[in-house]
Every structure is written in C-alpha cells, then in structure tokens.
Amino acid sequence: MVEVAVIGAGPYGLSVAAHLRSLRVPVRVFGKPMSFWQDHTPKGLTLKSDAFASNLSAPGDAFPLERFYRESGRTGYAPIGLRVPAEVLTEYGKEFQRRYVGEVDEAQVVKLARGGKGFDLTLDTGERVSVQAAIVASGLLSLSHIPDSIDRGTPAKLS
C-alpha cells in the first residue's frame, strides 16, 4: 500500500508531491505532467497572472520561476508585468518535476473509492492501487464534464 496518491501532475499536484517527497512520505503521482498546459491550451496563450504568482512550490522556495528563467537562459523576467507563455510554464513544470518529484505514473485515475484502510484507485490501465490518503489536484480539464441533469437545465435529484 502506498501512503499517499496525488491525482494530477500539473502545477498543484507537482508542488504537493515535491513537499511530500521532501518529508520522505511515500507518494505516487498520477497523470501526464503539465498535460493541460501542453496539450489543451492554444499556441501563444499567456497566463493572466503576473510571473511572481506563477511559481511552483518547492521545499524552501528552492525553484521559483525566476530561477528557471535564469538557468534556462531566458531573458526578460519581471515579477510584475510579465505574462508567462503556457509553453514556458510547461517547460518549467517538467523541469520542476525532474528536480523535485521524480517519476510520475502517466496512467489516469478513473475511479476513487473508500477502501479498507483508506482509498482504492482504479487506473485506466486496469491496475488497482490502495492508498492511505488521496490528494486530488486534477486541474481544470476534469471540470469539462457537465452532468446531463445540469446540461439540460433540469434540476438534479438529490437522494
């Protein structure tokens, strides 16, 4: 049994996983790293937030976006006024993963249910994983499903 599963490998999932790994908590991360930003945003898209608000969170604040800009030879970093391109955020996230998270299982979690001593996850590969705790950091793409009862404008029935 894995102690913690992080479902989602975007900025929030990678940040949580980095902190858990720094505490030596056994963690397994699921999802394709930075997939929303890489695969589901239009070319040329920039973030609405200023650059200082686009940092991923590493233990000790060790790898802010400004450091990534500097180390990757990019110029023009400014904490305020710089709108970070999605492509740059994707590269930053993947480098962050390499440095602070390590391996990520790209399988998708298709079911999360309470289990014996925590939670049972079912992956799109058919594998089942038991964990003591699950952190859902699934991001914006998972919000694209609208239940039929809401989509049709009819009220959902609560039971």
Short mmCIF file of C-alpha atoms in Angstrom, two decimals:
data_model
loop_
_atom_site.label_atom_id
_atom_site.label_comp_id
_atom_site.label_asym_id
_atom_site.label_seq_id
_atom_site.Cartn_x
_atom_site.Cartn_y
_atom_site.Cartn_z
CA MET A 1 0.00 0.00 0.00
CA VAL A 2 1.24 3.47 -0.93
CA GLU A 3 0.83 6.07 1.78
CA VAL A 4 -0.37 8.95 -0.44
CA ALA A 5 -1.60 9.25 -4.01
CA VAL A 6 -1.52 12.61 -5.75
CA ILE A 7 -4.04 12.61 -8.59
CA GLY A 8 -2.89 15.19 -11.08
CA ALA A 9 0.54 16.22 -12.34
CA GLY A 10 0.01 19.88 -13.07
CA PRO A 11 1.43 22.77 -11.05
CA TYR A 12 -0.54 21.98 -7.87
CA GLY A 13 -0.06 18.21 -7.96
CA LEU A 14 3.66 18.53 -8.62
CA SER A 15 4.04 21.10 -5.84
CA VAL A 16 2.23 18.90 -3.31
CA ALA A 17 4.27 15.87 -4.38
CA ALA A 18 7.54 17.82 -4.03
CA HIS A 19 6.70 18.75 -0.44
CA LEU A 20 5.62 15.19 0.42
CA ARG A 21 8.80 13.74 -1.07
CA SER A 22 10.91 16.24 0.88
CA LEU A 23 9.26 14.87 4.03
CA ARG A 24 10.04 11.32 2.85
CA VAL A 25 6.35 10.42 2.64
CA PRO A 26 5.83 7.52 0.21
CA VAL A 27 3.84 9.09 -2.62
CA ARG A 28 2.71 8.02 -6.06
CA VAL A 29 1.76 10.72 -8.55
CA PHE A 30 -0.72 10.01 -11.36
CA GLY A 31 -1.27 11.95 -14.58
CA LYS A 32 0.67 13.26 -17.54
CA PRO A 33 2.93 16.07 -16.25
CA MET A 34 1.70 19.52 -17.26
CA SER A 35 -0.71 18.00 -19.80
CA PHE A 36 -3.32 20.74 -19.56
CA TRP A 37 -0.76 23.41 -20.37
CA GLN A 38 0.96 21.34 -23.05
CA ASP A 39 -1.97 19.67 -24.80
CA HIS A 40 -5.05 21.80 -24.14
CA THR A 41 -4.07 25.44 -24.47
CA PRO A 42 -3.86 27.38 -27.73
CA LYS A 43 -0.47 28.32 -29.09
CA GLY A 44 0.59 31.75 -27.90
CA LEU A 45 -1.56 31.66 -24.76
CA THR A 46 -0.11 33.57 -21.83
CA LEU A 47 -1.09 33.38 -18.17
CA LYS A 48 -3.23 36.19 -16.78
CA SER A 49 -1.28 36.30 -13.52
CA ASP A 50 1.99 38.11 -13.06
CA ALA A 51 5.13 35.99 -13.16
CA PHE A 52 5.69 36.09 -9.38
CA ALA A 53 2.32 34.35 -8.95
CA SER A 54 3.25 31.50 -11.29
CA ASN A 55 5.84 29.79 -9.10
CA LEU A 56 5.53 26.11 -8.35
CA SER A 57 6.12 25.41 -4.68
CA ALA A 58 9.31 23.58 -3.83
CA PRO A 59 10.52 22.99 -0.28
CA GLY A 60 12.37 26.06 0.92
CA ASP A 61 11.14 28.02 -2.11
CA ALA A 62 14.08 26.46 -3.94
CA PHE A 63 12.97 26.76 -7.57
CA PRO A 64 10.91 29.85 -8.36
CA LEU A 65 10.08 30.74 -11.95
CA GLU A 66 12.73 33.48 -11.87
CA ARG A 67 15.43 30.86 -11.26
CA PHE A 68 14.10 28.74 -14.13
CA TYR A 69 14.28 31.76 -16.44
CA ARG A 70 17.85 32.46 -15.39
CA GLU A 71 19.08 28.86 -15.57
CA SER A 72 17.42 28.19 -18.93
CA GLY A 73 18.99 31.31 -20.47
CA ARG A 74 15.74 33.21 -20.84
CA THR A 75 15.75 36.96 -20.50
CA GLY A 76 13.06 39.44 -19.64
CA TYR A 77 11.89 38.01 -16.32
CA ALA A 78 9.98 40.56 -14.29
CA PRO A 79 7.92 39.63 -11.23
CA ILE A 80 5.20 42.11 -12.25
CA GLY A 81 4.07 42.73 -15.79
CA LEU A 82 5.44 39.55 -17.37
CA ARG A 83 2.72 37.30 -18.74
CA VAL A 84 4.29 33.85 -18.86
CA PRO A 85 3.64 31.87 -22.05
CA ALA A 86 1.97 28.49 -21.48
CA GLU A 87 4.88 26.82 -23.30
CA VAL A 88 7.33 28.28 -20.76
CA LEU A 89 5.14 27.22 -17.84
CA THR A 90 5.07 23.69 -19.30
CA GLU A 91 8.85 23.55 -19.57
CA TYR A 92 9.21 24.95 -16.06
CA GLY A 93 6.80 22.36 -14.67
CA LYS A 94 8.64 19.49 -16.33
CA GLU A 95 12.00 20.69 -15.03
CA PHE A 96 10.45 21.12 -11.59
CA GLN A 97 9.18 17.53 -11.79
CA ARG A 98 12.61 16.25 -12.80
CA ARG A 99 14.30 18.01 -9.87
CA TYR A 100 11.78 17.67 -7.03
CA VAL A 101 9.23 14.96 -7.83
CA GLY A 102 10.85 12.30 -9.94
CA GLU A 103 8.82 9.58 -11.57
CA VAL A 104 5.18 10.22 -12.38
CA ASP A 105 2.78 7.45 -13.43
CA GLU A 106 1.01 8.76 -16.53
CA ALA A 107 -1.97 6.47 -16.01
CA GLN A 108 -5.26 8.24 -15.39
CA VAL A 109 -7.28 7.55 -12.26
CA VAL A 110 -10.79 6.63 -13.43
CA LYS A 111 -12.25 5.73 -10.05
CA LEU A 112 -11.55 6.75 -6.46
CA ALA A 113 -13.46 4.98 -3.71
CA ARG A 114 -13.17 4.45 0.03
CA GLY A 115 -11.38 1.22 0.71
CA GLY A 116 -10.12 -0.90 3.61
CA LYS A 117 -7.59 1.44 5.25
CA GLY A 118 -8.02 4.46 3.02
CA PHE A 119 -8.86 4.62 -0.66
CA ASP A 120 -8.84 2.36 -3.68
CA LEU A 121 -7.90 3.83 -7.04
CA THR A 122 -8.69 2.24 -10.37
CA LEU A 123 -6.45 3.30 -13.25
CA ASP A 124 -7.28 3.42 -16.94
CA THR A 125 -4.78 0.56 -17.33
CA GLY A 126 -6.97 -1.66 -15.14
CA GLU A 127 -4.49 -1.57 -12.26
CA ARG A 128 -5.92 -1.06 -8.78
CA VAL A 129 -3.95 0.80 -6.14
CA SER A 130 -4.68 1.10 -2.42
CA VAL A 131 -3.56 4.22 -0.60
CA GLN A 132 -3.95 5.62 2.90
CA ALA A 133 -4.69 9.14 1.61
CA ALA A 134 -5.53 10.70 -1.74
CA ILE A 135 -4.96 14.29 -2.80
CA VAL A 136 -6.95 15.37 -5.84
CA ALA A 137 -5.23 18.08 -7.86
CA SER A 138 -6.91 17.27 -11.14
CA GLY A 139 -6.98 20.79 -12.55
CA LEU A 140 -9.30 22.50 -14.98
CA LEU A 141 -9.66 19.77 -17.59
CA SER A 142 -11.51 17.49 -15.18
CA LEU A 143 -14.19 20.17 -14.85
CA SER A 144 -15.20 19.86 -18.50
CA HIS A 145 -17.86 17.19 -17.84
CA ILE A 146 -21.31 18.59 -17.22
CA PRO A 147 -23.82 16.07 -15.86
CA ASP A 148 -26.86 15.61 -18.12
CA SER A 149 -29.26 16.87 -15.46
CA ILE A 150 -27.42 20.20 -15.34
CA ASP A 151 -26.70 20.41 -19.07
CA ARG A 152 -30.40 20.02 -19.90
CA GLY A 153 -31.31 22.72 -17.43
CA THR A 154 -33.28 20.32 -15.24
CA PRO A 155 -32.61 20.22 -11.52
CA ALA A 156 -30.51 17.33 -10.22
CA LYS A 157 -32.32 14.91 -7.94
CA LEU A 158 -30.74 14.56 -4.52
CA SER A 159 -31.19 11.32 -2.64
#
